[in-house]
PDB file of C-alpha atoms in Angstrom:
ATOM      1  CA  MET A   1     153.087 155.782 144.940  1.00  0.00           C
ATOM      2  CA  ARG A   2     150.582 152.968 145.276  1.00  0.00           C
ATOM      3  CA  ALA A   3     150.585 150.359 142.482  1.00  0.00           C
ATOM      4  CA  LYS A   4     147.392 149.882 140.493  1.00  0.00           C
ATOM      5  CA  SER A   5     145.602 146.617 141.160  1.00  0.00           C
ATOM      6  CA  CYS A   6     145.322 144.223 138.227  1.00  0.00           C
ATOM      7  CA  ARG A   7     142.562 142.121 139.750  1.00  0.00           C
ATOM      8  CA  PRO A   8     139.620 142.007 137.301  1.00  0.00           C
ATOM      9  CA  ARG A   9     136.213 143.126 138.411  1.00  0.00           C
ATOM     10  CA  ARG A  10     133.204 140.840 138.463  1.00  0.00           C
ATOM     11  CA  TRP A  11     131.777 142.160 135.179  1.00  0.00           C
ATOM     12  CA  MET A  12     135.061 141.861 133.291  1.00  0.00           C
ATOM     13  CA  PRO A  13     136.210 138.652 131.562  1.00  0.00           C
ATOM     14  CA  THR A  14     139.402 136.937 132.645  1.00  0.00           C
ATOM     15  CA  SER A  15     142.443 138.897 131.422  1.00  0.00           C
ATOM     16  CA  THR A  16     146.045 139.727 132.190  1.00  0.00           C
ATOM     17  CA  CYS A  17     147.298 143.030 133.568  1.00  0.00           C
ATOM     18  CA  GLY A  18     147.828 145.736 130.975  1.00  0.00           C
ATOM     19  CA  ARG A  19     146.175 143.788 128.134  1.00  0.00           C
ATOM     20  CA  THR A  20     142.805 144.065 126.497  1.00  0.00           C
ATOM     21  CA  PRO A  21     140.288 141.739 128.155  1.00  0.00           C
ATOM     22  CA  GLY A  22     139.408 138.824 125.945  1.00  0.00           C
ATOM     23  CA  LEU A  23     138.575 135.153 125.760  1.00  0.00           C
ATOM     24  CA  ARG A  24     141.236 132.751 127.038  1.00  0.00           C
ATOM     25  CA  LEU A  25     141.375 129.480 125.069  1.00  0.00           C
ATOM     26  CA  THR A  26     142.959 126.547 126.859  1.00  0.00           C
ATOM     27  CA  ALA A  27     144.704 123.597 125.200  1.00  0.00           C
ATOM     28  CA  GLY A  28     141.786 121.285 125.966  1.00  0.00           C
ATOM     29  CA  ALA A  29     139.310 123.667 124.417  1.00  0.00           C
ATOM     30  CA  PHE A  30     141.525 124.036 121.318  1.00  0.00           C
ATOM     31  CA  SER A  31     141.766 120.269 120.857  1.00  0.00           C
ATOM     32  CA  GLY A  32     138.022 119.991 121.324  1.00  0.00           C
ATOM     33  CA  ALA A  33     137.448 122.637 118.662  1.00  0.00           C
ATOM     34  CA  GLN A  34     139.743 120.763 116.290  1.00  0.00           C
ATOM     35  CA  SER A  35     137.879 117.486 116.838  1.00  0.00           C
ATOM     36  CA  PHE A  36     134.569 119.289 116.360  1.00  0.00           C
ATOM     37  CA  GLY A  37     135.775 120.658 113.028  1.00  0.00           C
ATOM     38  CA  VAL A  38     136.891 117.201 111.858  1.00  0.00           C
ATOM     39  CA  GLU A  39     133.550 115.670 112.813  1.00  0.00           C
ATOM     40  CA  GLY A  40     131.701 118.502 111.094  1.00  0.00           C
ATOM     41  CA  ASN A  41     133.634 118.012 107.849  1.00  0.00           C
ATOM     42  CA  ALA A  42     133.036 114.255 107.965  1.00  0.00           C
ATOM     43  CA  ALA A  43     129.330 114.804 108.485  1.00  0.00           C
ATOM     44  CA  VAL A  44     129.174 117.223 105.555  1.00  0.00           C
ATOM     45  CA  GLU A  45     131.067 114.810 103.297  1.00  0.00           C
ATOM     46  CA  TRP A  46     128.825 111.901 104.309  1.00  0.00           C
ATOM     47  CA  ARG A  47     125.723 113.997 103.658  1.00  0.00           C
ATOM     48  CA  ALA A  48     127.030 114.951 100.218  1.00  0.00           C
ATOM     49  CA  MET A  49     127.844 111.318  99.408  1.00  0.00           C
ATOM     50  CA  ARG A  50     124.363 110.194 100.469  1.00  0.00           C
ATOM     51  CA  GLN A  51     122.828 112.904  98.309  1.00  0.00           C
ATOM     52  CA  TRP A  52     124.976 111.815  95.352  1.00  0.00           C
ATOM     53  CA  LEU A  53     124.024 108.140  95.734  1.00  0.00           C
ATOM     54  CA  PHE A  54     120.362 109.022  96.138  1.00  0.00           C
ATOM     55  CA  THR A  55     120.517 111.135  92.964  1.00  0.00           C
ATOM     56  CA  ILE A  56     121.918 108.166  91.022  1.00  0.00           C
ATOM     57  CA  LEU A  57     119.229 105.812  92.357  1.00  0.00           C
ATOM     58  CA  ALA A  58     116.523 108.363  91.593  1.00  0.00           C
ATOM     59  CA  SER A  59     117.838 108.707  88.022  1.00  0.00           C
ATOM     60  CA  ILE A  60     117.778 104.937  87.513  1.00  0.00           C
ATOM     61  CA  SER A  61     114.294 104.740  89.000  1.00  0.00           C
ATOM     62  CA  LEU A  62     113.116 107.574  86.736  1.00  0.00           C
ATOM     63  CA  ALA A  63     114.426 105.720  83.670  1.00  0.00           C
ATOM     64  CA  ALA A  64     112.608 102.573  84.817  1.00  0.00           C
ATOM     65  CA  CYS A  65     109.416 104.568  85.392  1.00  0.00           C
ATOM     66  CA  LEU A  66     109.535 106.110  81.918  1.00  0.00           C
ATOM     67  CA  THR A  67     110.203 102.693  80.368  1.00  0.00           C
ATOM     68  CA  THR A  68     107.287 101.176  82.261  1.00  0.00           C
ATOM     69  CA  CYS A  69     104.979 103.990  81.173  1.00  0.00           C
ATOM     70  CA  GLY A  70     106.049 103.473  77.557  1.00  0.00           C
ATOM     71  CA  LEU A  71     105.376  99.730  77.759  1.00  0.00           C
ATOM     72  CA  TRP A  72     102.066 100.445  79.479  1.00  0.00           C
ATOM     73  CA  VAL A  73     100.894 102.598  76.559  1.00  0.00           C
ATOM     74  CA  ARG A  74     102.229 100.141  73.966  1.00  0.00           C
ATOM     75  CA  SER A  75     100.529  97.177  75.671  1.00  0.00           C
ATOM     76  CA  TYR A  76      97.145  98.386  74.341  1.00  0.00           C
ATOM     77  CA  THR A  77      98.375  98.294  70.744  1.00  0.00           C
ATOM     78  CA  ALA A  78     100.515  95.121  70.800  1.00  0.00           C
ATOM     79  CA  THR A  79     101.237  92.093  72.985  1.00  0.00           C
ATOM     80  CA  GLU A  80     104.940  91.406  73.499  1.00  0.00           C
ATOM     81  CA  THR A  81     106.478  88.212  74.883  1.00  0.00           C
ATOM     82  CA  TRP A  82     110.042  87.403  75.938  1.00  0.00           C
ATOM     83  CA  ARG A  83     110.600  83.695  76.571  1.00  0.00           C
ATOM     84  CA  ARG A  84     113.311  81.074  76.852  1.00  0.00           C
ATOM     85  CA  GLY A  85     113.607  77.362  77.599  1.00  0.00           C
ATOM     86  CA  THR A  86     116.321  75.225  79.185  1.00  0.00           C
ATOM     87  CA  PRO A  87     116.431  71.478  79.842  1.00  0.00           C
ATOM     88  CA  GLN A  88     115.146  72.171  83.391  1.00  0.00           C
ATOM     89  CA  THR A  89     112.802  75.194  83.177  1.00  0.00           C
ATOM     90  CA  TRP A  90     110.736  77.251  80.767  1.00  0.00           C
ATOM     91  CA  GLU A  91     109.807  80.861  81.503  1.00  0.00           C
ATOM     92  CA  ALA A  92     108.209  83.805  79.755  1.00  0.00           C
ATOM     93  CA  TRP A  93     107.380  87.480  80.307  1.00  0.00           C
ATOM     94  CA  THR A  94     104.311  88.839  78.522  1.00  0.00           C
ATOM     95  CA  ILE A  95     103.042  92.423  78.456  1.00  0.00           C
ATOM     96  CA  GLY A  96      99.573  93.111  77.174  1.00  0.00           C
ATOM     97  CA  HIS A  97      96.487  95.169  77.933  1.00  0.00           C
ATOM     98  CA  GLY A  98      98.184  97.059  80.785  1.00  0.00           C
ATOM     99  CA  ARG A  99      99.370  93.941  82.651  1.00  0.00           C
ATOM    100  CA  LEU A 100     102.593  91.968  83.053  1.00  0.00           C
ATOM    101  CA  LEU A 101     102.450  88.151  83.089  1.00  0.00           C
ATOM    102  CA  TYR A 102     105.280  85.906  84.266  1.00  0.00           C
ATOM    103  CA  ILE A 103     105.176  82.126  83.735  1.00  0.00           C
ATOM    104  CA  ARG A 104     107.636  79.559  85.029  1.00  0.00           C
ATOM    105  CA  ALA A 105     107.240  75.845  84.286  1.00  0.00           C
ATOM    106  CA  ARG A 106     109.171  72.624  84.642  1.00  0.00           C
ATOM    107  CA  PRO A 107     108.581  68.998  83.571  1.00  0.00           C
ATOM    108  CA  ALA A 108     105.845  67.245  85.516  1.00  0.00           C
ATOM    109  CA  ALA A 109     107.844  64.009  85.367  1.00  0.00           C
ATOM    110  CA  ALA A 110     111.555  63.382  85.823  1.00  0.00           C
ATOM    111  CA  SER A 111     112.518  64.340  82.288  1.00  0.00           C
ATOM    112  CA  LYS A 112     114.016  67.207  80.381  1.00  0.00           C
ATOM    113  CA  LEU A 113     112.031  69.910  78.620  1.00  0.00           C
ATOM    114  CA  ASN A 114     111.511  69.627  74.907  1.00  0.00           C
ATOM    115  CA  ARG A 115     111.096  73.387  74.390  1.00  0.00           C
ATOM    116  CA  VAL A 116     114.765  74.418  74.626  1.00  0.00           C
ATOM    117  CA  GLU A 117     115.398  77.941  73.281  1.00  0.00           C
ATOM    118  CA  ASP A 118     117.295  81.113  74.066  1.00  0.00           C
ATOM    119  CA  TRP A 119     115.679  84.397  74.996  1.00  0.00           C
ATOM    120  CA  HIS A 120     113.736  85.788  72.063  1.00  0.00           C
ATOM    121  CA  ARG A 121     111.000  88.334  71.559  1.00  0.00           C
ATOM    122  CA  GLN A 122     107.640  87.842  69.907  1.00  0.00           C
ATOM    123  CA  THR A 123     105.173  90.627  69.065  1.00  0.00           C
ATOM    124  CA  GLU A 124     101.509  89.952  68.350  1.00  0.00           C
ATOM    125  CA  ALA A 125      98.315  91.927  67.930  1.00  0.00           C
ATOM    126  CA  PRO A 126      96.521  92.878  71.179  1.00  0.00           C
ATOM    127  CA  ASN A 127      94.406  89.931  72.269  1.00  0.00           C
ATOM    128  CA  GLY A 128      92.835  90.977  75.570  1.00  0.00           C
ATOM    129  CA  ASP A 129      93.789  89.831  79.051  1.00  0.00           C
ATOM    130  CA  VAL A 130      97.172  88.102  79.266  1.00  0.00           C
ATOM    131  CA  SER A 131      96.051  85.935  82.198  1.00  0.00           C
ATOM    132  CA  ARG A 132      93.554  84.133  79.939  1.00  0.00           C
ATOM    133  CA  ASP A 133      95.813  83.949  76.906  1.00  0.00           C
ATOM    134  CA  GLN A 134      98.279  81.376  78.265  1.00  0.00           C
ATOM    135  CA  TRP A 135      98.453  77.599  78.356  1.00  0.00           C
ATOM    136  CA  LEU A 136      99.582  76.712  81.895  1.00  0.00           C
ATOM    137  CA  VAL A 137      97.258  78.108  84.584  1.00  0.00           C
ATOM    138  CA  THR A 138      93.505  77.811  84.189  1.00  0.00           C
ATOM    139  CA  VAL A 139      92.349  79.285  87.522  1.00  0.00           C
ATOM    140  CA  PHE A 140      93.794  82.535  88.895  1.00  0.00           C
ATOM    141  CA  HIS A 141      93.275  84.152  92.282  1.00  0.00           C
ATOM    142  CA  GLU A 142      92.760  87.852  91.586  1.00  0.00           C
ATOM    143  CA  VAL A 143      92.877  90.827  93.980  1.00  0.00           C
ATOM    144  CA  GLY A 144      92.881  94.432  92.760  1.00  0.00           C
ATOM    145  CA  GLY A 145      94.356  93.641  89.358  1.00  0.00           C
ATOM    146  CA  PHE A 146      96.975  91.250  90.767  1.00  0.00           C
ATOM    147  CA  ALA A 147      96.635  87.529  89.994  1.00  0.00           C
ATOM    148  CA  TRP A 148      98.519  84.323  90.710  1.00  0.00           C
ATOM    149  CA  GLY A 149      97.936  80.608  90.343  1.00  0.00           C
ATOM    150  CA  THR A 150      99.429  77.201  89.611  1.00  0.00           C
ATOM    151  CA  GLY A 151      98.555  74.671  86.997  1.00  0.00           C
ATOM    152  CA  ILE A 152      99.531  71.794  84.720  1.00  0.00           C
ATOM    153  CA  GLY A 153      99.660  72.043  80.954  1.00  0.00           C
ATOM    154  CA  GLY A 154     100.619  68.959  78.979  1.00  0.00           C
ATOM    155  CA  VAL A 155     103.826  67.571  80.488  1.00  0.00           C
ATOM    156  CA  TYR A 156     104.553  70.846  82.298  1.00  0.00           C
ATOM    157  CA  GLN A 157     103.657  72.133  85.736  1.00  0.00           C
ATOM    158  CA  GLY A 158     104.380  75.516  87.179  1.00  0.00           C
ATOM    159  CA  TRP A 159     102.985  78.822  88.305  1.00  0.00           C
ATOM    160  CA  ALA A 160     102.129  82.238  86.907  1.00  0.00           C
ATOM    161  CA  ALA A 161     101.705  85.747  88.316  1.00  0.00           C
ATOM    162  CA  VAL A 162     100.144  88.900  86.884  1.00  0.00           C
ATOM    163  CA  ILE A 163     101.078  92.452  87.960  1.00  0.00           C
ATOM    164  CA  PRO A 164      99.340  95.594  86.658  1.00  0.00           C
ATOM    165  CA  LEU A 165     101.744  98.026  85.034  1.00  0.00           C
ATOM    166  CA  TRP A 166     100.285 100.977  86.933  1.00  0.00           C
ATOM    167  CA  CYS A 167     101.679  99.413  90.113  1.00  0.00           C
ATOM    168  CA  LEU A 168     105.195  99.176  88.658  1.00  0.00           C
ATOM    169  CA  ALA A 169     104.958 102.741  87.369  1.00  0.00           C
ATOM    170  CA  GLY A 170     103.899 103.955  90.808  1.00  0.00           C
ATOM    171  CA  LEU A 171     106.676 102.090  92.610  1.00  0.00           C
ATOM    172  CA  THR A 172     109.393 103.349  90.280  1.00  0.00           C
ATOM    173  CA  SER A 173     108.136 106.943  90.614  1.00  0.00           C
ATOM    174  CA  VAL A 174     108.624 107.086  94.405  1.00  0.00           C
ATOM    175  CA  LEU A 175     112.346 107.870  94.363  1.00  0.00           C
ATOM    176  CA  PRO A 176     112.140 110.554  91.615  1.00  0.00           C
ATOM    177  CA  ALA A 177     109.219 112.218  93.407  1.00  0.00           C
ATOM    178  CA  THR A 178     111.157 112.161  96.691  1.00  0.00           C
ATOM    179  CA  TRP A 179     114.207 113.665  94.964  1.00  0.00           C
ATOM    180  CA  VAL A 180     112.116 116.471  93.432  1.00  0.00           C
ATOM    181  CA  ARG A 181     110.514 117.223  96.769  1.00  0.00           C
ATOM    182  CA  GLY A 182     113.913 117.345  98.485  1.00  0.00           C
ATOM    183  CA  ALA A 183     115.314 119.615  95.746  1.00  0.00           C
ATOM    184  CA  LEU A 184     112.401 122.024  96.182  1.00  0.00           C
ATOM    185  CA  ASN A 185     112.892 122.046  99.961  1.00  0.00           C
ATOM    186  CA  ARG A 186     116.622 122.720  99.591  1.00  0.00           C
ATOM    187  CA  ARG A 187     115.927 125.547  97.175  1.00  0.00           C
ATOM    188  CA  LYS A 188     113.433 127.065  99.584  1.00  0.00           C
ATOM    189  CA  GLN A 189     115.974 126.818 102.408  1.00  0.00           C
ATOM    190  CA  ARG A 190     118.641 128.511 100.303  1.00  0.00           C
ATOM    191  CA  GLN A 191     116.271 131.315  99.448  1.00  0.00           C
ATOM    192  CA  HIS A 192     115.385 131.677 103.112  1.00  0.00           C
ATOM    193  CA  ILE A 193     119.032 131.853 104.071  1.00  0.00           C
ATOM    194  CA  ARG A 194     119.761 134.473 101.425  1.00  0.00           C
ATOM    195  CA  LEU A 195     116.883 136.613 102.619  1.00  0.00           C
ATOM    196  CA  VAL A 196     117.528 136.312 106.357  1.00  0.00           C
ATOM    197  CA  ARG A 197     121.338 136.178 106.405  1.00  0.00           C
ATOM    198  CA  CYS A 198     123.734 138.560 104.718  1.00  0.00           C
ATOM    199  CA  ILE A 199     125.325 136.977 101.664  1.00  0.00           C
ATOM    200  CA  GLY A 200     128.496 138.974 102.279  1.00  0.00           C
ATOM    201  CA  CYS A 201     129.293 138.382 105.949  1.00  0.00           C
ATOM    202  CA  GLY A 202     126.506 136.125 107.248  1.00  0.00           C
ATOM    203  CA  TYR A 203     125.084 138.709 109.656  1.00  0.00           C
ATOM    204  CA  ASP A 204     121.545 138.127 110.930  1.00  0.00           C
ATOM    205  CA  LEU A 205     119.239 140.445 108.962  1.00  0.00           C
ATOM    206  CA  ARG A 206     115.977 139.675 110.739  1.00  0.00           C
ATOM    207  CA  ALA A 207     116.124 143.006 112.573  1.00  0.00           C
ATOM    208  CA  THR A 208     117.437 144.979 109.569  1.00  0.00           C
ATOM    209  CA  PRO A 209     116.294 143.147 106.420  1.00  0.00           C
ATOM    210  CA  SER A 210     116.854 146.123 104.110  1.00  0.00           C
ATOM    211  CA  ARG A 211     120.605 146.516 104.677  1.00  0.00           C
ATOM    212  CA  CYS A 212     123.391 144.720 106.508  1.00  0.00           C
ATOM    213  CA  PRO A 213     124.632 146.893 109.395  1.00  0.00           C
ATOM    214  CA  GLU A 214     128.015 145.129 109.435  1.00  0.00           C
ATOM    215  CA  CYS A 215     129.208 145.337 105.829  1.00  0.00           C
ATOM    216  CA  GLY A 216     126.485 147.453 104.190  1.00  0.00           C
ATOM    217  CA  THR A 217     125.397 144.787 101.718  1.00  0.00           C
ATOM    218  CA  VAL A 218     121.838 145.160 100.406  1.00  0.00           C
ATOM    219  CA  PRO A 219     120.003 141.836  99.918  1.00  0.00           C
ATOM    220  CA  LYS A 220     119.005 141.025  96.358  1.00  0.00           C
ATOM    221  CA  ALA A 221     115.373 140.588  97.339  1.00  0.00           C
ATOM    222  CA  VAL A 222     115.314 144.207  98.625  1.00  0.00           C
ATOM    223  CA  SER A 223     117.404 145.782  95.873  1.00  0.00           C
TER     224      SER A 223
END
């Protein structure tokens, strides 16, 4: 009796005689799959870490934005100044009428400052523009609410800069707005995945969106 040939036909995958045809995985392919899995896990972990760090930065930026907005509103009811003096420099931060003023001065001659003091806060009634209510700089260069200049006052010389608080509020709101936009996009993607893929087995439901033909799961959006 003639033996049956075990040679596979052209349309059949590579197999052995007497066994069910299937996929043959070599050692090189197995090692490649293992390395692919390791790289995939590392990429997922790195993406999660980046998202975690970005969430922390966005939270800090949101706190700074809310603080700036609070100071912005308060600046129209009171003028607040934080200042200090050392033997070499004197500096002050002043918030008033929606603007932030920073002054830094030093002795005009080779001597030490007389106004030596630690940081302390002073609150006064609102008195208009902070760039005009200071003793050092008399002429400012102004562009779009920003101002800067140098000057000499008594035995001091230095410089001053003015920044509108709306600019600081806008800058500190960039990261929180980006985080909210990313969260909305991720939520939309998750909803899309739940609607298009089966939540039970992951089968593609674009052809049969009402019911999974593999496991019989009915999507929540349909049920």
